Amino acid sequence: MQTLNVFYDNLRVGTLTRNDDLIYSFAYDEDWIVHSRAFPVSLALPLSAVTYSNKPTLAFFENLLPEGEVRRTLERHEKIASTFDFLEKFGRDCAGALIITPEAENNADSRSLGIGEEIDLEKIDAAIDQHQSVAEVLAGMDHGYLSLAGAQDKFPAIYKDGKLFIPLGTAPTTHIIKVPIWRSGVKESVANEYYCMELARAVGLTVPHCDMIGRRHPLFIIDRYDREISLEGVVKRLHQQDFCQAQGVPSEQKYEDKGGPSLKDNYRLILTQTPVRSRFKNINLYLDWICFNLIIGNNDSHSKNISLLMRGATNELSPLYDLICTAIYPKLTKQFSFRIGDRSEFSKIGKNQIDLLEDEIEVKRGTFRKRLHNMSEVILENKDRVAEATLEKDSQIKIIHRISDLIDDRIKSLRFQGA
């Protein structure tokens, strides 16, 4: 039997256990259940004295880990082979507010900790040159640092005075940094994501502050929305759960066609789990998220790329993230992440599909179509201005005008199909 502690600040929330048969379980601490600050780590793991079994436990905790080649590379480099081992080594600064430590570490108070070693951007550039995982390079600097969910090569850091630092101990990081994707056929991913995020901001969507930094290679840097910095500079963790975690869905099922949540499932989650006073705002942001991704061609907008953020004692839709035009890359899928009505292929989405979607989520006919029309209009009004501002950062970027032209084509297609 092996055990990991799960902390919020210096309060022990519960224990993650793996038995000799490699079966996982999670149990809340009795003191946490009755604590005035208590909250469930996931809506799929309600506050209770029960011990949760393998499937719901892994659906939350495995979703904290990187995915795909990034995870495999780190596992090879660090000689680890399971979710438990990964969290034991890299659980100090996860997404959200939880700190995961080995059983022997009975305190996770990070208030007196802070900045560690500066991250050498030359090492980052060298890793990119060699198509080496940057996560692997940084893990080599500090063998207990680095745990971010997702398939892209990225790392958390403390960003201060234009420099990047590794945190000391369990100190929280403040930013996430993404390196260029070097998969075949994918070019200028940093500029792509920056442009799409800034376009989202320009049309009124809630997104964190982001920028492009770096030396020889551009890096995409974004404020962590699950961190709050006081006027005194104290960084506080905020709890969050992505829509897979909140619904007890493992990461390999994050896409609807792999058995993951549908647009209706996610709509119902917001409808039932956000406060009445802000439900209308949250629903509208969710519908606008769908519209925006559909128009810009973000076919990777799955259910791990939208989250609930705990504010006070309630859940709200988090600021939007991972907005990128994937449709610009010929080798990537042309299928949208979700079915719109009965279709996921963009060219086949029209009036009938919008009608079906509105019926599925039980909104008045014309509700989604009107939001899609309005989103198209404000994107057309703002995309060229945002493109110019992006190119002012680097005039050599070639992909921005191509994305802008693609957006024009997609809006024309939607209008032609009567969507």
Short mmCIF file of C-alpha atoms in Angstrom, two decimals:
data_model
loop_
_atom_site.label_atom_id
_atom_site.label_comp_id
_atom_site.label_asym_id
_atom_site.label_seq_id
_atom_site.Cartn_x
_atom_site.Cartn_y
_atom_site.Cartn_z
CA MET A 1 0.00 0.00 0.00
CA GLN A 2 1.37 3.41 -1.04
CA THR A 3 -0.09 6.78 -0.11
CA LEU A 4 0.20 10.40 -1.23
CA ASN A 5 -1.03 13.41 0.73
CA VAL A 6 -3.34 15.89 -0.98
CA PHE A 7 -3.14 19.42 0.47
CA TYR A 8 -4.88 22.74 0.04
CA ASP A 9 -2.51 25.37 1.46
CA ASN A 10 -1.31 23.64 4.64
CA LEU A 11 -4.57 21.75 5.18
CA ARG A 12 -4.66 18.08 4.33
CA VAL A 13 -7.63 17.43 2.06
CA GLY A 14 -7.26 13.68 1.82
CA THR A 15 -5.10 10.78 0.71
CA LEU A 16 -4.54 9.15 -2.66
CA THR A 17 -3.75 5.46 -2.24
CA ARG A 18 -2.52 2.68 -4.52
CA ASN A 19 -2.71 -0.87 -3.20
CA ASP A 20 -0.54 -3.88 -4.06
CA ASP A 21 -2.86 -4.73 -6.96
CA LEU A 22 -2.24 -1.23 -8.41
CA ILE A 23 -5.82 -0.17 -7.65
CA TYR A 24 -6.28 3.49 -6.75
CA SER A 25 -8.57 5.04 -4.16
CA PHE A 26 -9.14 8.47 -2.66
CA ALA A 27 -10.55 9.44 0.72
CA TYR A 28 -11.14 12.85 2.26
CA ASP A 29 -9.70 13.54 5.70
CA GLU A 30 -12.34 13.70 8.41
CA ASP A 31 -11.02 17.09 9.52
CA TRP A 32 -11.29 18.43 5.97
CA ILE A 33 -14.90 17.33 5.54
CA VAL A 34 -16.01 19.47 8.50
CA HIS A 35 -13.60 22.38 7.88
CA SER A 36 -15.09 25.79 7.12
CA ARG A 37 -12.97 26.06 3.96
CA ALA A 38 -13.76 22.55 2.70
CA PHE A 39 -14.65 21.93 -0.93
CA PRO A 40 -14.73 18.78 -3.10
CA VAL A 41 -11.65 18.34 -5.28
CA SER A 42 -14.06 17.39 -8.07
CA LEU A 43 -17.79 17.47 -8.60
CA ALA A 44 -17.40 13.77 -9.42
CA LEU A 45 -15.85 13.21 -5.95
CA PRO A 46 -18.35 14.89 -3.58
CA LEU A 47 -17.36 15.68 0.00
CA SER A 48 -18.13 12.45 1.83
CA ALA A 49 -16.66 9.96 4.27
CA VAL A 50 -16.71 7.24 1.60
CA THR A 51 -13.54 5.91 -0.01
CA TYR A 52 -13.72 6.48 -3.76
CA SER A 53 -12.82 3.57 -6.02
CA ASN A 54 -10.31 3.26 -8.84
CA LYS A 55 -12.28 4.69 -11.77
CA PRO A 56 -13.54 8.00 -10.31
CA THR A 57 -10.24 8.51 -8.48
CA LEU A 58 -8.13 8.17 -11.63
CA ALA A 59 -10.58 10.26 -13.65
CA PHE A 60 -9.62 13.23 -11.50
CA PHE A 61 -5.97 12.65 -10.61
CA GLU A 62 -4.78 11.24 -13.94
CA ASN A 63 -6.27 14.32 -15.59
CA LEU A 64 -3.67 16.42 -13.73
CA LEU A 65 -0.87 14.82 -15.76
CA PRO A 66 0.61 15.70 -19.14
CA GLU A 67 -0.54 13.55 -22.04
CA GLY A 68 0.95 11.81 -25.06
CA GLU A 69 4.59 12.15 -26.01
CA VAL A 70 5.29 14.79 -23.34
CA ARG A 71 4.27 12.37 -20.61
CA ARG A 72 6.12 9.44 -22.19
CA THR A 73 9.30 11.51 -22.47
CA LEU A 74 9.15 12.57 -18.82
CA GLU A 75 8.43 9.01 -17.72
CA ARG A 76 11.49 7.75 -19.61
CA HIS A 77 13.69 10.56 -18.32
CA GLU A 78 12.60 10.20 -14.70
CA LYS A 79 12.14 6.40 -14.79
CA ILE A 80 8.52 6.52 -13.66
CA ALA A 81 5.71 4.39 -15.02
CA SER A 82 2.39 5.26 -13.40
CA THR A 83 0.04 8.06 -12.41
CA PHE A 84 0.98 7.50 -8.77
CA ASP A 85 4.73 7.76 -9.43
CA PHE A 86 4.21 10.83 -11.61
CA LEU A 87 2.21 12.67 -8.96
CA GLU A 88 4.65 11.64 -6.24
CA LYS A 89 7.45 13.31 -8.19
CA PHE A 90 5.67 16.18 -9.93
CA GLY A 91 2.59 16.94 -7.83
CA ARG A 92 3.83 20.07 -6.08
CA ASP A 93 2.34 22.59 -8.53
CA CYS A 94 -0.64 21.09 -10.34
CA ALA A 95 -3.46 22.84 -12.14
CA GLY A 96 -5.74 24.31 -9.51
CA ALA A 97 -5.14 24.61 -5.79
CA LEU A 98 -4.02 21.14 -4.78
CA ILE A 99 -0.51 20.19 -3.68
CA ILE A 100 0.35 16.49 -3.79
CA THR A 101 3.25 15.24 -1.67
CA PRO A 102 4.78 11.93 -0.58
CA GLU A 103 3.27 10.39 2.54
CA ALA A 104 6.24 11.42 4.72
CA GLU A 105 5.71 15.13 3.96
CA ASN A 106 3.00 16.24 6.35
CA ASN A 107 2.99 19.93 5.53
CA ALA A 108 2.61 21.80 2.26
CA ASP A 109 2.63 25.41 3.47
CA SER A 110 4.14 27.42 0.62
CA ARG A 111 3.63 30.94 1.96
CA SER A 112 7.25 31.46 3.01
CA LEU A 113 8.70 29.94 -0.16
CA GLY A 114 9.38 31.71 -3.40
CA ILE A 115 11.75 32.05 -6.31
CA GLY A 116 14.37 29.45 -7.12
CA GLU A 117 16.80 29.07 -10.01
CA GLU A 118 16.42 31.27 -13.09
CA ILE A 119 15.49 29.36 -16.24
CA ASP A 120 18.14 29.77 -18.92
CA LEU A 121 16.40 30.64 -22.19
CA GLU A 122 19.46 29.42 -24.10
CA LYS A 123 18.68 25.92 -22.81
CA ILE A 124 15.11 26.32 -23.99
CA ASP A 125 16.28 27.43 -27.44
CA ALA A 126 18.75 24.54 -27.63
CA ALA A 127 16.03 22.03 -26.74
CA ILE A 128 13.76 23.46 -29.45
CA ASP A 129 16.61 23.30 -31.99
CA GLN A 130 17.10 19.62 -31.20
CA HIS A 131 13.36 18.82 -31.08
CA GLN A 132 13.88 17.80 -27.47
CA SER A 133 11.11 18.09 -24.91
CA VAL A 134 11.52 21.32 -22.94
CA ALA A 135 9.65 19.65 -20.09
CA GLU A 136 12.43 17.06 -19.95
CA VAL A 137 15.14 19.76 -19.82
CA LEU A 138 13.43 21.59 -16.97
CA ALA A 139 12.73 18.39 -15.05
CA GLY A 140 16.48 17.85 -15.17
CA MET A 141 17.01 21.18 -13.40
CA ASP A 142 14.64 20.23 -10.57
CA HIS A 143 13.45 16.65 -10.38
CA GLY A 144 10.32 17.54 -8.41
CA TYR A 145 9.12 20.36 -10.64
CA LEU A 146 6.72 20.27 -13.56
CA SER A 147 3.22 18.90 -13.81
CA LEU A 148 0.83 20.40 -16.31
CA ALA A 149 -2.04 18.60 -17.95
CA GLY A 150 -2.30 18.53 -21.71
CA ALA A 151 -0.54 17.16 -24.77
CA GLN A 152 1.55 20.23 -25.69
CA ASP A 153 5.12 20.79 -24.53
CA LYS A 154 4.84 23.54 -21.92
CA PHE A 155 6.01 24.39 -18.44
CA PRO A 156 4.92 26.49 -15.45
CA ALA A 157 7.21 29.15 -14.04
CA ILE A 158 7.39 32.26 -11.92
CA TYR A 159 7.67 35.26 -14.24
CA LYS A 160 9.17 38.34 -12.67
CA ASP A 161 10.97 41.37 -14.11
CA GLY A 162 11.09 39.76 -17.55
CA LYS A 163 12.76 36.59 -16.28
CA LEU A 164 11.54 33.04 -15.70
CA PHE A 165 12.23 31.15 -12.49
CA ILE A 166 11.65 27.70 -11.05
CA PRO A 167 9.66 27.83 -7.79
CA LEU A 168 11.17 26.79 -4.47
CA GLY A 169 9.55 23.75 -2.90
CA THR A 170 5.78 23.96 -3.11
CA ALA A 171 5.69 27.66 -4.01
CA PRO A 172 3.05 28.36 -6.69
CA THR A 173 4.03 29.33 -10.21
CA THR A 174 2.40 32.34 -11.85
CA HIS A 175 2.60 31.70 -15.60
CA ILE A 176 2.49 28.94 -18.20
CA ILE A 177 4.95 28.97 -21.08
CA LYS A 178 4.40 27.06 -24.32
CA VAL A 179 7.13 26.33 -26.84
CA PRO A 180 6.61 26.08 -30.61
CA ILE A 181 4.98 22.84 -31.73
CA TRP A 182 7.45 21.01 -33.97
CA ARG A 183 5.08 18.34 -35.25
CA SER A 184 5.27 17.88 -39.02
CA GLY A 185 3.27 20.50 -40.86
CA VAL A 186 2.61 22.70 -37.82
CA LYS A 187 4.27 26.11 -38.16
CA GLU A 188 4.25 29.28 -36.06
CA SER A 189 2.03 27.80 -33.34
CA VAL A 190 3.08 30.48 -30.84
CA ALA A 191 1.98 33.35 -33.08
CA ASN A 192 -1.16 31.41 -33.97
CA GLU A 193 -2.25 31.00 -30.36
CA TYR A 194 -1.29 34.55 -29.42
CA TYR A 195 -3.35 35.95 -32.30
CA CYS A 196 -6.38 33.81 -31.48
CA MET A 197 -6.22 34.67 -27.78
CA GLU A 198 -5.93 38.39 -28.51
CA LEU A 199 -8.76 38.15 -31.02
CA ALA A 200 -10.89 36.53 -28.32
CA ARG A 201 -10.06 39.41 -25.97
CA ALA A 202 -10.93 41.95 -28.68
CA VAL A 203 -14.39 40.46 -29.23
CA GLY A 204 -15.17 40.56 -25.52
CA LEU A 205 -14.37 37.04 -24.31
CA THR A 206 -12.71 36.57 -20.93
CA VAL A 207 -9.11 35.43 -21.41
CA PRO A 208 -5.96 35.75 -19.27
CA HIS A 209 -3.21 38.18 -20.20
CA CYS A 210 -0.74 36.64 -22.64
CA ASP A 211 2.30 37.63 -24.67
CA MET A 212 5.11 36.38 -26.89
CA ILE A 213 8.58 36.34 -25.35
CA GLY A 214 11.84 34.51 -26.00
CA ARG A 215 15.16 34.91 -27.73
CA ARG A 216 15.88 32.86 -30.85
CA HIS A 217 12.56 31.00 -30.64
CA PRO A 218 9.24 32.60 -29.69
CA LEU A 219 7.54 31.42 -26.51
CA PHE A 220 3.87 31.87 -25.66
CA ILE A 221 3.42 33.05 -22.07
CA ILE A 222 0.09 33.34 -20.29
CA ASP A 223 -0.98 34.31 -16.79
CA ARG A 224 -2.28 31.40 -14.74
CA TYR A 225 -5.96 32.13 -14.14
CA ASP A 226 -5.82 29.67 -11.22
CA ARG A 227 -3.45 32.00 -9.37
CA GLU A 228 -4.32 35.23 -7.58
CA ILE A 229 -1.63 37.75 -6.65
CA SER A 230 -2.30 40.16 -3.78
CA LEU A 231 -1.12 43.78 -3.66
CA GLU A 232 1.69 42.54 -1.40
CA GLY A 233 2.79 40.07 -4.07
CA VAL A 234 1.55 36.93 -2.30
CA VAL A 235 0.46 34.26 -4.78
CA LYS A 236 -2.63 32.25 -3.87
CA ARG A 237 -3.77 29.07 -5.59
CA LEU A 238 -7.39 28.90 -6.82
CA HIS A 239 -9.04 25.54 -7.26
CA GLN A 240 -10.22 24.48 -10.69
CA GLN A 241 -11.41 21.37 -12.49
CA ASP A 242 -11.66 20.86 -16.21
CA PHE A 243 -14.91 19.54 -17.65
CA CYS A 244 -13.55 16.00 -17.89
CA GLN A 245 -12.56 16.00 -14.22
CA ALA A 246 -15.88 17.53 -13.18
CA GLN A 247 -17.78 14.75 -14.95
CA GLY A 248 -15.51 11.85 -14.00
CA VAL A 249 -14.20 11.33 -17.54
CA PRO A 250 -10.61 10.11 -18.14
CA SER A 251 -8.34 12.17 -20.40
CA GLU A 252 -8.31 9.57 -23.18
CA GLN A 253 -12.03 10.29 -23.61
CA LYS A 254 -11.75 14.08 -23.77
CA TYR A 255 -13.19 14.16 -27.30
CA GLU A 256 -16.89 13.47 -27.77
CA ASP A 257 -16.23 10.87 -30.48
CA LYS A 258 -14.02 8.98 -28.02
CA GLY A 259 -16.84 8.72 -25.50
CA GLY A 260 -16.30 12.10 -23.85
CA PRO A 261 -18.74 14.85 -22.88
CA SER A 262 -20.99 16.38 -25.53
CA LEU A 263 -21.96 20.03 -25.87
CA LYS A 264 -25.21 19.11 -24.11
CA ASP A 265 -23.34 17.42 -21.24
CA ASN A 266 -21.17 20.48 -20.73
CA TYR A 267 -24.16 22.81 -20.98
CA ARG A 268 -25.96 20.83 -18.28
CA LEU A 269 -22.87 20.96 -16.08
CA ILE A 270 -22.83 24.76 -16.19
CA LEU A 271 -26.59 24.94 -15.74
CA THR A 272 -26.55 22.80 -12.59
CA GLN A 273 -23.21 23.71 -11.00
CA THR A 274 -22.87 27.49 -11.31
CA PRO A 275 -24.69 30.00 -9.07
CA VAL A 276 -28.11 31.26 -10.15
CA ARG A 277 -26.96 34.89 -9.99
CA SER A 278 -24.23 34.31 -12.61
CA ARG A 279 -25.66 31.37 -14.56
CA PHE A 280 -26.77 33.50 -17.51
CA LYS A 281 -23.27 34.97 -17.82
CA ASN A 282 -21.63 31.54 -17.63
CA ILE A 283 -23.99 30.01 -20.19
CA ASN A 284 -23.40 32.88 -22.61
CA LEU A 285 -19.63 32.58 -22.24
CA TYR A 286 -19.90 28.85 -22.97
CA LEU A 287 -22.02 29.42 -26.08
CA ASP A 288 -19.62 32.12 -27.24
CA TRP A 289 -16.70 29.72 -26.65
CA ILE A 290 -18.34 27.24 -29.03
CA CYS A 291 -19.05 29.96 -31.62
CA PHE A 292 -15.54 31.39 -31.46
CA ASN A 293 -13.84 27.99 -31.81
CA LEU A 294 -16.12 27.04 -34.69
CA ILE A 295 -15.35 30.28 -36.56
CA ILE A 296 -11.57 30.34 -36.03
CA GLY A 297 -11.21 26.61 -36.74
CA ASN A 298 -10.12 25.34 -33.34
CA ASN A 299 -10.73 21.62 -33.74
CA ASP A 300 -8.92 20.87 -30.49
CA SER A 301 -11.49 22.57 -28.24
CA HIS A 302 -12.29 19.40 -26.28
CA SER A 303 -13.65 19.10 -22.74
CA LYS A 304 -10.26 19.44 -21.05
CA ASN A 305 -9.93 22.86 -22.64
CA ILE A 306 -12.74 24.41 -20.63
CA SER A 307 -12.86 24.52 -16.84
CA LEU A 308 -14.75 25.53 -13.73
CA LEU A 309 -12.86 27.88 -11.42
CA MET A 310 -13.79 28.08 -7.75
CA ARG A 311 -14.42 31.65 -6.63
CA GLY A 312 -15.29 31.85 -2.97
CA ALA A 313 -17.48 28.83 -2.36
CA THR A 314 -18.96 28.61 -5.87
CA ASN A 315 -17.90 27.51 -9.33
CA GLU A 316 -17.77 29.84 -12.32
CA LEU A 317 -16.64 29.21 -15.87
CA SER A 318 -12.92 29.96 -15.95
CA PRO A 319 -11.29 32.43 -18.33
CA LEU A 320 -10.86 30.81 -21.74
CA TYR A 321 -7.57 29.23 -22.80
CA ASP A 322 -5.96 27.07 -25.51
CA LEU A 323 -7.60 29.03 -28.32
CA ILE A 324 -5.73 28.25 -31.53
CA CYS A 325 -6.58 27.78 -35.20
CA THR A 326 -5.83 24.12 -35.94
CA ALA A 327 -7.77 24.11 -39.24
CA ILE A 328 -4.93 26.07 -40.88
CA TYR A 329 -2.72 22.96 -40.70
CA PRO A 330 -3.57 20.46 -43.49
CA LYS A 331 -2.33 17.40 -41.57
CA LEU A 332 -4.53 18.03 -38.52
CA THR A 333 -8.12 16.84 -38.24
CA LYS A 334 -10.89 18.72 -40.03
CA GLN A 335 -13.50 17.40 -37.60
CA PHE A 336 -14.75 19.82 -34.95
CA SER A 337 -14.21 18.64 -31.37
CA PHE A 338 -17.95 18.24 -30.80
CA ARG A 339 -20.97 17.35 -32.86
CA ILE A 340 -23.05 20.35 -33.85
CA GLY A 341 -26.42 18.65 -34.09
CA ASP A 342 -25.60 15.52 -36.07
CA ARG A 343 -22.39 16.70 -37.78
CA SER A 344 -18.81 17.46 -36.76
CA GLU A 345 -17.38 18.14 -40.24
CA PHE A 346 -17.38 21.92 -40.60
CA SER A 347 -18.48 22.04 -44.24
CA LYS A 348 -21.65 20.11 -43.33
CA ILE A 349 -22.74 22.34 -40.45
CA GLY A 350 -25.76 24.40 -41.45
CA LYS A 351 -29.27 25.40 -40.41
CA ASN A 352 -30.46 21.88 -39.58
CA GLN A 353 -27.46 21.22 -37.35
CA ILE A 354 -27.92 24.49 -35.47
CA ASP A 355 -31.62 23.70 -34.98
CA LEU A 356 -30.73 20.25 -33.62
CA LEU A 357 -28.14 21.71 -31.24
CA GLU A 358 -30.63 24.25 -29.90
CA ASP A 359 -33.15 21.46 -29.33
CA GLU A 360 -30.54 19.29 -27.58
CA ILE A 361 -29.52 21.97 -25.10
CA GLU A 362 -33.15 23.09 -24.77
CA VAL A 363 -32.74 26.74 -25.70
CA LYS A 364 -35.20 28.79 -27.70
CA ARG A 365 -34.86 28.40 -31.46
CA GLY A 366 -32.56 31.07 -32.84
CA THR A 367 -30.59 31.53 -29.60
CA PHE A 368 -27.37 29.88 -30.74
CA ARG A 369 -27.75 31.05 -34.34
CA LYS A 370 -28.00 34.66 -33.15
CA ARG A 371 -24.87 34.31 -31.00
CA LEU A 372 -23.03 32.69 -33.93
CA HIS A 373 -24.07 35.57 -36.20
CA ASN A 374 -23.04 38.19 -33.64
CA MET A 375 -19.70 36.46 -33.03
CA SER A 376 -19.04 36.40 -36.78
CA GLU A 377 -19.71 40.13 -37.01
CA VAL A 378 -17.43 41.16 -34.13
CA ILE A 379 -14.65 38.86 -35.36
CA LEU A 380 -14.84 40.45 -38.81
CA GLU A 381 -14.71 43.89 -37.19
CA ASN A 382 -11.62 43.12 -35.10
CA LYS A 383 -9.48 40.46 -36.80
CA ASP A 384 -7.49 42.78 -39.07
CA ARG A 385 -6.67 45.20 -36.26
CA VAL A 386 -5.52 42.34 -34.02
CA ALA A 387 -3.50 40.92 -36.92
CA GLU A 388 -1.68 44.23 -37.37
CA ALA A 389 -0.91 44.42 -33.64
CA THR A 390 0.43 40.86 -33.69
CA LEU A 391 2.66 41.56 -36.69
CA GLU A 392 4.07 44.62 -34.92
CA LYS A 393 5.63 42.16 -32.47
CA ASP A 394 7.27 40.22 -35.32
CA SER A 395 6.84 41.31 -38.92
CA GLN A 396 8.24 37.97 -40.16
CA ILE A 397 5.20 36.00 -39.02
CA LYS A 398 3.47 34.51 -42.06
CA ILE A 399 0.56 32.60 -40.58
CA ILE A 400 -1.58 35.48 -39.31
CA HIS A 401 -2.94 36.63 -42.68
CA ARG A 402 -3.59 32.99 -43.62
CA ILE A 403 -5.67 32.54 -40.46
CA SER A 404 -7.52 35.78 -41.17
CA ASP A 405 -8.35 34.57 -44.70
CA LEU A 406 -9.46 31.19 -43.34
CA ILE A 407 -11.80 32.92 -40.90
CA ASP A 408 -13.35 34.83 -43.83
CA ASP A 409 -13.90 31.55 -45.66
CA ARG A 410 -15.45 29.84 -42.63
CA ILE A 411 -17.87 32.69 -41.98
CA LYS A 412 -18.91 32.63 -45.66
CA SER A 413 -19.43 28.85 -45.41
CA LEU A 414 -21.61 29.17 -42.31
CA ARG A 415 -23.72 31.85 -43.96
CA PHE A 416 -24.04 29.85 -47.19
CA GLN A 417 -25.19 26.80 -45.20
CA GLY A 418 -27.76 28.93 -43.38
CA ALA A 419 -26.11 28.47 -39.97
#
